Amino acid sequence: MNKKLELGVNIDHVATLRQARGTIYPKIVDAAACCEAAGADGITVHLREDRRHIQDKDVYDLKSMLNIRLNLEMAINPEIVNIALDIVPEEACIVPEKREELTTEGGLDVAGQMSEVGAVVEKLTNAGVEVSLFVDPDEKQLSASAAVGAKVVELHTGTFCDASENVAKDELDRLIKGAEIAHDLGMVVNAGHGINLDNIEAVLKMPWMKTLNIGHSIIAQAVFVGLEQSVRDMIKKMETYNG
Ligand code: PXP
């Protein structure tokens, strides 16, 4: 049996609420403290090029207050890479980024930009950051991820989570196969995007997973039950995972 499945809580949308009014609340560090108290294993934030939610100061503040891991989602943009090299989060997850998207769409095209991605993986790894690549469960992308030196991949569960009933099984099968391939290539397997209390049971069919990164649904559920309880409810579902 695998070790306990870990939860990284993405708190970007606490910042979305703050930025909507330009207020100083809700405070990112308070949200992170709630998640930590509820038993989260890490905090994830995405410092986007357009700074639509998380701001630079949030990442510095989190790094100095957290007792659990900080996972910085980031594009291979030189400005953001320099910030990551200054903060040195425990983990960085490299994602594709388009300004006009509502949220990350699709996995990173590692195979199509191996030298650019490889250079960022090397820089961050040399600085002591554990780097993961956010990829679709596709053999070509997974092989390219291993080839550029990534020790960790985060499999993009969004396509499965958003899929209509008739294609969901195929998407889940792709994720299960992707997890097997990544494991066979010697990489740690994480997963995330679009996971909620209803679809998590199916996501837990994926083998070899170490961490799930979950954001939007946890923050949305917090409106009704509070953030600590929302995190606890997700952890409870994850406890049934047997690898
Ligand atoms: N993992 C990655 C790489 C992401 O980009 C996101 C969204 O920021 C998540 C996980 C969390 O997705 P969601 O907010 O849909 O739970």
PDB file of C-alpha atoms and ligand atoms in Angstrom:
ATOM      1  CA  MET A   1       0.000   0.000   0.000  1.00  0.00           C
ATOM      2  CA  ASN A   2       1.087   3.529  -0.770  1.00  0.00           C
ATOM      3  CA  LYS A   3       1.758   6.089   1.948  1.00  0.00           C
ATOM      4  CA  LYS A   4      -1.068   8.469   2.857  1.00  0.00           C
ATOM      5  CA  LEU A   5      -2.319  10.522  -0.086  1.00  0.00           C
ATOM      6  CA  GLU A   6      -1.366  14.139   0.575  1.00  0.00           C
ATOM      7  CA  LEU A   7      -3.452  17.243  -0.022  1.00  0.00           C
ATOM      8  CA  GLY A   8      -2.112  20.518  -1.364  1.00  0.00           C
ATOM      9  CA  VAL A   9      -4.766  23.206  -1.061  1.00  0.00           C
ATOM     10  CA  ASN A  10      -4.710  25.804  -3.816  1.00  0.00           C
ATOM     11  CA  ILE A  11      -5.791  29.109  -2.231  1.00  0.00           C
ATOM     12  CA  ASP A  12      -5.682  31.302  -5.373  1.00  0.00           C
ATOM     13  CA  HIS A  13      -9.376  32.032  -5.099  1.00  0.00           C
ATOM     14  CA  VAL A  14      -9.075  33.496  -1.630  1.00  0.00           C
ATOM     15  CA  ALA A  15      -6.960  36.107  -3.406  1.00  0.00           C
ATOM     16  CA  THR A  16      -9.580  36.344  -6.187  1.00  0.00           C
ATOM     17  CA  LEU A  17     -12.107  37.454  -3.549  1.00  0.00           C
ATOM     18  CA  ARG A  18      -9.690  40.030  -2.162  1.00  0.00           C
ATOM     19  CA  GLN A  19      -8.715  41.382  -5.583  1.00  0.00           C
ATOM     20  CA  ALA A  20     -12.394  41.701  -6.602  1.00  0.00           C
ATOM     21  CA  ARG A  21     -12.702  44.660  -4.224  1.00  0.00           C
ATOM     22  CA  GLY A  22      -9.092  45.689  -3.697  1.00  0.00           C
ATOM     23  CA  THR A  23      -9.486  45.097   0.048  1.00  0.00           C
ATOM     24  CA  ILE A  24      -6.850  43.779   2.448  1.00  0.00           C
ATOM     25  CA  TYR A  25      -9.113  40.849   3.358  1.00  0.00           C
ATOM     26  CA  PRO A  26      -9.515  37.904   3.180  1.00  0.00           C
ATOM     27  CA  LYS A  27      -5.874  37.474   4.123  1.00  0.00           C
ATOM     28  CA  ILE A  28      -3.940  34.797   2.283  1.00  0.00           C
ATOM     29  CA  VAL A  29      -1.876  33.924   5.331  1.00  0.00           C
ATOM     30  CA  ASP A  30      -5.053  33.412   7.407  1.00  0.00           C
ATOM     31  CA  ALA A  31      -6.424  31.077   4.746  1.00  0.00           C
ATOM     32  CA  ALA A  32      -3.163  29.141   4.710  1.00  0.00           C
ATOM     33  CA  ALA A  33      -3.201  28.869   8.518  1.00  0.00           C
ATOM     34  CA  CYS A  34      -6.769  27.464   8.389  1.00  0.00           C
ATOM     35  CA  CYS A  35      -5.734  24.843   5.807  1.00  0.00           C
ATOM     36  CA  GLU A  36      -2.697  23.923   7.885  1.00  0.00           C
ATOM     37  CA  ALA A  37      -4.832  23.580  11.045  1.00  0.00           C
ATOM     38  CA  ALA A  38      -7.244  21.328   9.140  1.00  0.00           C
ATOM     39  CA  GLY A  39      -4.440  18.941   8.192  1.00  0.00           C
ATOM     40  CA  ALA A  40      -3.411  20.028   4.680  1.00  0.00           C
ATOM     41  CA  ASP A  41       0.065  18.869   3.680  1.00  0.00           C
ATOM     42  CA  GLY A  42       0.857  21.843   1.500  1.00  0.00           C
ATOM     43  CA  ILE A  43      -0.339  25.155   0.129  1.00  0.00           C
ATOM     44  CA  THR A  44      -0.369  25.801  -3.602  1.00  0.00           C
ATOM     45  CA  VAL A  45      -0.545  29.206  -5.259  1.00  0.00           C
ATOM     46  CA  HIS A  46      -0.223  30.260  -8.898  1.00  0.00           C
ATOM     47  CA  LEU A  47       1.671  33.497  -9.413  1.00  0.00           C
ATOM     48  CA  ARG A  48       0.282  34.402 -12.826  1.00  0.00           C
ATOM     49  CA  GLU A  49       1.966  36.805 -15.203  1.00  0.00           C
ATOM     50  CA  ASP A  50      -1.120  39.071 -15.044  1.00  0.00           C
ATOM     51  CA  ARG A  51      -1.250  38.878 -11.209  1.00  0.00           C
ATOM     52  CA  ARG A  52      -5.025  38.424 -11.378  1.00  0.00           C
ATOM     53  CA  HIS A  53      -5.214  36.827  -7.943  1.00  0.00           C
ATOM     54  CA  ILE A  54      -1.997  35.930  -6.085  1.00  0.00           C
ATOM     55  CA  GLN A  55       0.472  38.840  -5.755  1.00  0.00           C
ATOM     56  CA  ASP A  56       4.248  38.639  -5.259  1.00  0.00           C
ATOM     57  CA  LYS A  57       3.934  39.644  -1.583  1.00  0.00           C
ATOM     58  CA  ASP A  58       1.520  36.765  -0.940  1.00  0.00           C
ATOM     59  CA  VAL A  59       4.148  34.248  -2.000  1.00  0.00           C
ATOM     60  CA  TYR A  60       6.863  35.843   0.172  1.00  0.00           C
ATOM     61  CA  ASP A  61       4.440  36.006   3.136  1.00  0.00           C
ATOM     62  CA  LEU A  62       3.477  32.345   2.713  1.00  0.00           C
ATOM     63  CA  LYS A  63       7.086  31.244   2.496  1.00  0.00           C
ATOM     64  CA  SER A  64       7.875  32.927   5.795  1.00  0.00           C
ATOM     65  CA  MET A  65       4.822  31.714   7.774  1.00  0.00           C
ATOM     66  CA  LEU A  66       4.086  28.190   6.529  1.00  0.00           C
ATOM     67  CA  ASN A  67       5.029  25.076   8.463  1.00  0.00           C
ATOM     68  CA  ILE A  68       3.870  22.915   5.572  1.00  0.00           C
ATOM     69  CA  ARG A  69       5.134  22.839   1.983  1.00  0.00           C
ATOM     70  CA  LEU A  70       4.701  25.739  -0.395  1.00  0.00           C
ATOM     71  CA  ASN A  71       4.084  24.714  -4.006  1.00  0.00           C
ATOM     72  CA  LEU A  72       4.394  27.578  -6.490  1.00  0.00           C
ATOM     73  CA  GLU A  73       2.600  27.104  -9.790  1.00  0.00           C
ATOM     74  CA  MET A  74       4.344  29.085 -12.483  1.00  0.00           C
ATOM     75  CA  ALA A  75       4.951  29.504 -16.193  1.00  0.00           C
ATOM     76  CA  ILE A  76       8.452  29.412 -17.667  1.00  0.00           C
ATOM     77  CA  ASN A  77       8.444  33.204 -17.778  1.00  0.00           C
ATOM     78  CA  PRO A  78      11.893  34.639 -16.854  1.00  0.00           C
ATOM     79  CA  GLU A  79      10.429  37.219 -14.447  1.00  0.00           C
ATOM     80  CA  ILE A  80       8.489  34.553 -12.536  1.00  0.00           C
ATOM     81  CA  VAL A  81      11.446  32.165 -12.609  1.00  0.00           C
ATOM     82  CA  ASN A  82      13.586  34.858 -10.945  1.00  0.00           C
ATOM     83  CA  ILE A  83      10.970  35.350  -8.236  1.00  0.00           C
ATOM     84  CA  ALA A  84      10.878  31.580  -7.641  1.00  0.00           C
ATOM     85  CA  LEU A  85      14.675  31.516  -7.401  1.00  0.00           C
ATOM     86  CA  ASP A  86      14.491  34.284  -4.793  1.00  0.00           C
ATOM     87  CA  ILE A  87      11.733  32.669  -2.703  1.00  0.00           C
ATOM     88  CA  VAL A  88      12.852  29.032  -3.102  1.00  0.00           C
ATOM     89  CA  PRO A  89       9.493  27.314  -2.430  1.00  0.00           C
ATOM     90  CA  GLU A  90       9.698  23.650  -1.462  1.00  0.00           C
ATOM     91  CA  GLU A  91       8.026  22.808  -4.776  1.00  0.00           C
ATOM     92  CA  ALA A  92       7.324  24.478  -8.099  1.00  0.00           C
ATOM     93  CA  CYS A  93       4.849  23.185 -10.652  1.00  0.00           C
ATOM     94  CA  ILE A  94       5.462  24.389 -14.187  1.00  0.00           C
ATOM     95  CA  VAL A  95       2.205  25.087 -16.009  1.00  0.00           C
ATOM     96  CA  PRO A  96       1.270  26.550 -19.390  1.00  0.00           C
ATOM     97  CA  GLU A  97      -0.260  29.987 -19.158  1.00  0.00           C
ATOM     98  CA  LYS A  98      -2.411  32.070 -21.479  1.00  0.00           C
ATOM     99  CA  ARG A  99      -3.568  35.531 -20.459  1.00  0.00           C
ATOM    100  CA  GLU A 100      -7.104  35.112 -21.794  1.00  0.00           C
ATOM    101  CA  GLU A 101      -7.825  31.759 -20.068  1.00  0.00           C
ATOM    102  CA  LEU A 102     -10.121  31.494 -17.049  1.00  0.00           C
ATOM    103  CA  THR A 103      -7.901  28.813 -15.523  1.00  0.00           C
ATOM    104  CA  THR A 104      -5.047  26.597 -16.705  1.00  0.00           C
ATOM    105  CA  GLU A 105      -6.204  24.900 -19.901  1.00  0.00           C
ATOM    106  CA  GLY A 106      -4.492  21.676 -20.875  1.00  0.00           C
ATOM    107  CA  GLY A 107      -1.121  20.389 -19.805  1.00  0.00           C
ATOM    108  CA  LEU A 108       2.309  21.802 -20.546  1.00  0.00           C
ATOM    109  CA  ASP A 109       3.716  20.942 -23.986  1.00  0.00           C
ATOM    110  CA  VAL A 110       7.018  19.606 -22.660  1.00  0.00           C
ATOM    111  CA  ALA A 111       7.783  17.635 -25.841  1.00  0.00           C
ATOM    112  CA  GLY A 112       7.419  20.778 -27.962  1.00  0.00           C
ATOM    113  CA  GLN A 113       9.762  22.949 -25.868  1.00  0.00           C
ATOM    114  CA  MET A 114      12.200  20.554 -24.271  1.00  0.00           C
ATOM    115  CA  SER A 115      15.188  22.896 -24.117  1.00  0.00           C
ATOM    116  CA  GLU A 116      13.202  25.812 -22.611  1.00  0.00           C
ATOM    117  CA  VAL A 117      11.457  23.621 -20.015  1.00  0.00           C
ATOM    118  CA  GLY A 118      14.653  21.682 -19.314  1.00  0.00           C
ATOM    119  CA  ALA A 119      16.571  24.896 -18.583  1.00  0.00           C
ATOM    120  CA  VAL A 120      13.966  26.006 -16.005  1.00  0.00           C
ATOM    121  CA  VAL A 121      13.837  22.535 -14.424  1.00  0.00           C
ATOM    122  CA  GLU A 122      17.617  22.622 -14.066  1.00  0.00           C
ATOM    123  CA  LYS A 123      17.758  26.152 -12.606  1.00  0.00           C
ATOM    124  CA  LEU A 124      15.050  25.492 -10.027  1.00  0.00           C
ATOM    125  CA  THR A 125      16.362  22.035  -9.125  1.00  0.00           C
ATOM    126  CA  ASN A 126      19.867  23.441  -8.591  1.00  0.00           C
ATOM    127  CA  ALA A 127      18.337  26.043  -6.259  1.00  0.00           C
ATOM    128  CA  GLY A 128      16.824  23.254  -4.131  1.00  0.00           C
ATOM    129  CA  VAL A 129      13.249  23.371  -5.451  1.00  0.00           C
ATOM    130  CA  GLU A 130      11.439  20.105  -6.235  1.00  0.00           C
ATOM    131  CA  VAL A 131      10.051  20.676  -9.728  1.00  0.00           C
ATOM    132  CA  SER A 132       6.942  19.074 -11.142  1.00  0.00           C
ATOM    133  CA  LEU A 133       5.549  19.430 -14.648  1.00  0.00           C
ATOM    134  CA  PHE A 134       1.790  19.753 -15.144  1.00  0.00           C
ATOM    135  CA  VAL A 135       1.051  17.474 -18.088  1.00  0.00           C
ATOM    136  CA  ASP A 136      -1.769  15.623 -19.778  1.00  0.00           C
ATOM    137  CA  PRO A 137      -1.658  11.835 -19.304  1.00  0.00           C
ATOM    138  CA  ASP A 138       0.055  11.397 -22.638  1.00  0.00           C
ATOM    139  CA  GLU A 139       2.982   9.036 -23.195  1.00  0.00           C
ATOM    140  CA  LYS A 140       4.890  11.532 -25.348  1.00  0.00           C
ATOM    141  CA  GLN A 141       4.619  14.304 -22.732  1.00  0.00           C
ATOM    142  CA  LEU A 142       5.495  11.951 -19.886  1.00  0.00           C
ATOM    143  CA  SER A 143       8.594  10.619 -21.655  1.00  0.00           C
ATOM    144  CA  ALA A 144       9.649  14.198 -22.465  1.00  0.00           C
ATOM    145  CA  SER A 145       9.133  15.152 -18.791  1.00  0.00           C
ATOM    146  CA  ALA A 146      11.465  12.380 -17.652  1.00  0.00           C
ATOM    147  CA  ALA A 147      13.947  13.305 -20.400  1.00  0.00           C
ATOM    148  CA  VAL A 148      14.191  16.947 -19.249  1.00  0.00           C
ATOM    149  CA  GLY A 149      14.998  15.796 -15.729  1.00  0.00           C
ATOM    150  CA  ALA A 150      11.667  16.227 -13.931  1.00  0.00           C
ATOM    151  CA  LYS A 151      11.380  13.978 -10.902  1.00  0.00           C
ATOM    152  CA  VAL A 152       7.681  14.762 -10.470  1.00  0.00           C
ATOM    153  CA  VAL A 153       4.692  15.173 -12.766  1.00  0.00           C
ATOM    154  CA  GLU A 154       1.257  16.484 -11.924  1.00  0.00           C
ATOM    155  CA  LEU A 155      -1.297  14.784 -14.143  1.00  0.00           C
ATOM    156  CA  HIS A 156      -3.989  17.124 -15.433  1.00  0.00           C
ATOM    157  CA  THR A 157      -7.310  15.751 -14.205  1.00  0.00           C
ATOM    158  CA  GLY A 158      -9.352  18.666 -15.607  1.00  0.00           C
ATOM    159  CA  THR A 159     -10.351  16.984 -18.855  1.00  0.00           C
ATOM    160  CA  PHE A 160     -11.735  14.009 -16.936  1.00  0.00           C
ATOM    161  CA  CYS A 161     -13.436  16.181 -14.313  1.00  0.00           C
ATOM    162  CA  ASP A 162     -15.165  18.299 -16.965  1.00  0.00           C
ATOM    163  CA  ALA A 163     -16.004  15.370 -19.266  1.00  0.00           C
ATOM    164  CA  SER A 164     -19.552  14.432 -20.133  1.00  0.00           C
ATOM    165  CA  GLU A 165     -20.704  11.026 -18.945  1.00  0.00           C
ATOM    166  CA  ASN A 166     -20.123   9.263 -22.282  1.00  0.00           C
ATOM    167  CA  VAL A 167     -16.409  10.121 -22.465  1.00  0.00           C
ATOM    168  CA  ALA A 168     -15.546  10.225 -18.754  1.00  0.00           C
ATOM    169  CA  LYS A 169     -14.577   6.540 -18.602  1.00  0.00           C
ATOM    170  CA  ASP A 170     -12.080   6.925 -21.453  1.00  0.00           C
ATOM    171  CA  GLU A 171     -10.583  10.004 -19.790  1.00  0.00           C
ATOM    172  CA  LEU A 172     -10.265   8.150 -16.481  1.00  0.00           C
ATOM    173  CA  ASP A 173      -8.600   5.227 -18.255  1.00  0.00           C
ATOM    174  CA  ARG A 174      -6.102   7.678 -19.799  1.00  0.00           C
ATOM    175  CA  LEU A 175      -5.300   9.049 -16.336  1.00  0.00           C
ATOM    176  CA  ILE A 176      -4.842   5.544 -14.891  1.00  0.00           C
ATOM    177  CA  LYS A 177      -2.534   4.612 -17.758  1.00  0.00           C
ATOM    178  CA  GLY A 178      -0.683   7.939 -17.461  1.00  0.00           C
ATOM    179  CA  ALA A 179      -0.032   7.318 -13.768  1.00  0.00           C
ATOM    180  CA  GLU A 180       1.357   3.855 -14.599  1.00  0.00           C
ATOM    181  CA  ILE A 181       3.627   5.265 -17.309  1.00  0.00           C
ATOM    182  CA  ALA A 182       4.929   8.085 -15.079  1.00  0.00           C
ATOM    183  CA  HIS A 183       5.601   5.620 -12.263  1.00  0.00           C
ATOM    184  CA  ASP A 184       7.400   3.240 -14.627  1.00  0.00           C
ATOM    185  CA  LEU A 185       9.552   6.168 -15.789  1.00  0.00           C
ATOM    186  CA  GLY A 186      10.584   6.617 -12.139  1.00  0.00           C
ATOM    187  CA  MET A 187       8.673   9.846 -11.531  1.00  0.00           C
ATOM    188  CA  VAL A 188       6.546  10.821  -8.539  1.00  0.00           C
ATOM    189  CA  VAL A 189       2.889  11.170  -9.555  1.00  0.00           C
ATOM    190  CA  ASN A 190       0.719  14.053  -8.405  1.00  0.00           C
ATOM    191  CA  ALA A 191      -2.631  15.060  -9.866  1.00  0.00           C
ATOM    192  CA  GLY A 192      -4.930  18.033  -9.898  1.00  0.00           C
ATOM    193  CA  HIS A 193      -7.459  20.319 -11.534  1.00  0.00           C
ATOM    194  CA  GLY A 194     -11.222  20.269 -11.329  1.00  0.00           C
ATOM    195  CA  ILE A 195     -11.415  17.786  -8.444  1.00  0.00           C
ATOM    196  CA  ASN A 196     -14.406  18.108  -6.116  1.00  0.00           C
ATOM    197  CA  LEU A 197     -16.222  16.090  -3.450  1.00  0.00           C
ATOM    198  CA  ASP A 198     -18.341  14.332  -6.091  1.00  0.00           C
ATOM    199  CA  ASN A 199     -15.708  13.304  -8.635  1.00  0.00           C
ATOM    200  CA  ILE A 200     -12.856  12.523  -6.241  1.00  0.00           C
ATOM    201  CA  GLU A 201     -13.959   8.926  -5.789  1.00  0.00           C
ATOM    202  CA  ALA A 202     -13.187   8.251  -9.456  1.00  0.00           C
ATOM    203  CA  VAL A 203      -9.895  10.195  -9.320  1.00  0.00           C
ATOM    204  CA  LEU A 204      -8.817   7.921  -6.462  1.00  0.00           C
ATOM    205  CA  LYS A 205      -8.780   5.025  -8.935  1.00  0.00           C
ATOM    206  CA  MET A 206      -5.499   6.443 -10.294  1.00  0.00           C
ATOM    207  CA  PRO A 207      -2.568   4.433  -8.928  1.00  0.00           C
ATOM    208  CA  TRP A 208       0.734   5.648  -7.450  1.00  0.00           C
ATOM    209  CA  MET A 209      -0.383   9.130  -6.448  1.00  0.00           C
ATOM    210  CA  LYS A 210       1.478  11.098  -3.797  1.00  0.00           C
ATOM    211  CA  THR A 211      -0.372  14.433  -3.745  1.00  0.00           C
ATOM    212  CA  LEU A 212      -3.629  15.898  -5.021  1.00  0.00           C
ATOM    213  CA  ASN A 213      -3.720  19.661  -5.564  1.00  0.00           C
ATOM    214  CA  ILE A 214      -7.266  20.946  -5.118  1.00  0.00           C
ATOM    215  CA  GLY A 215      -8.445  24.549  -5.051  1.00  0.00           C
ATOM    216  CA  HIS A 216     -11.642  25.921  -6.495  1.00  0.00           C
ATOM    217  CA  SER A 217     -14.081  23.370  -5.050  1.00  0.00           C
ATOM    218  CA  ILE A 218     -12.558  23.568  -1.554  1.00  0.00           C
ATOM    219  CA  ILE A 219     -12.774  27.373  -1.494  1.00  0.00           C
ATOM    220  CA  ALA A 220     -16.314  27.276  -2.931  1.00  0.00           C
ATOM    221  CA  GLN A 221     -17.467  24.754  -0.316  1.00  0.00           C
ATOM    222  CA  ALA A 222     -15.878  26.937   2.382  1.00  0.00           C
ATOM    223  CA  VAL A 223     -18.593  29.544   1.737  1.00  0.00           C
ATOM    224  CA  PHE A 224     -21.057  27.096   3.324  1.00  0.00           C
ATOM    225  CA  VAL A 225     -19.044  25.179   5.909  1.00  0.00           C
ATOM    226  CA  GLY A 226     -15.955  27.290   6.580  1.00  0.00           C
ATOM    227  CA  LEU A 227     -12.462  26.685   5.225  1.00  0.00           C
ATOM    228  CA  GLU A 228     -11.206  24.325   7.923  1.00  0.00           C
ATOM    229  CA  GLN A 229     -14.246  22.069   7.595  1.00  0.00           C
ATOM    230  CA  SER A 230     -14.059  22.164   3.802  1.00  0.00           C
ATOM    231  CA  VAL A 231     -10.428  20.991   3.897  1.00  0.00           C
ATOM    232  CA  ARG A 232     -11.308  18.299   6.471  1.00  0.00           C
ATOM    233  CA  ASP A 233     -14.161  17.013   4.297  1.00  0.00           C
ATOM    234  CA  MET A 234     -11.782  16.596   1.331  1.00  0.00           C
ATOM    235  CA  ILE A 235      -9.127  14.885   3.475  1.00  0.00           C
ATOM    236  CA  LYS A 236     -11.757  12.458   4.764  1.00  0.00           C
ATOM    237  CA  LYS A 237     -12.600  11.419   1.201  1.00  0.00           C
ATOM    238  CA  MET A 238      -8.888  11.013   0.418  1.00  0.00           C
ATOM    239  CA  GLU A 239      -8.347   8.673   3.372  1.00  0.00           C
ATOM    240  CA  THR A 240      -9.963   5.852   1.417  1.00  0.00           C
ATOM    241  CA  TYR A 241      -7.095   5.862  -1.117  1.00  0.00           C
ATOM    242  CA  ASN A 242      -5.140   2.651  -1.184  1.00  0.00           C
ATOM    243  CA  GLY A 243      -2.652   3.482  -3.932  1.00  0.00           C
TER     244      GLY A 243
HETATM  245  N1  PXP B   1      -3.044  21.966 -10.344  1.00  0.00           N
HETATM  246  C1  PXP B   1      -2.710  22.912 -11.268  1.00  0.00           C
HETATM  247  C2  PXP B   1      -1.429  22.739 -12.009  1.00  0.00           C
HETATM  248  C3  PXP B   1      -3.529  24.036 -11.499  1.00  0.00           C
HETATM  249  O1  PXP B   1      -3.181  24.941 -12.436  1.00  0.00           O
HETATM  250  C4  PXP B   1      -4.692  24.196 -10.721  1.00  0.00           C
HETATM  251  C5  PXP B   1      -5.533  25.417 -10.885  1.00  0.00           C
HETATM  252  O2  PXP B   1      -4.798  26.534 -10.501  1.00  0.00           O
HETATM  253  C6  PXP B   1      -4.994  23.197  -9.772  1.00  0.00           C
HETATM  254  C7  PXP B   1      -4.159  22.086  -9.622  1.00  0.00           C
HETATM  255  C8  PXP B   1      -6.206  23.276  -8.922  1.00  0.00           C
HETATM  256  O3  PXP B   1      -7.339  23.202  -9.737  1.00  0.00           O
HETATM  257  P1  PXP B   1      -8.784  23.475  -9.124  1.00  0.00           P
HETATM  258  O4  PXP B   1      -8.775  24.902  -8.653  1.00  0.00           O
HETATM  259  O5  PXP B   1      -9.705  23.248 -10.272  1.00  0.00           O
HETATM  260  O6  PXP B   1      -8.965  22.521  -7.992  1.00  0.00           O
END
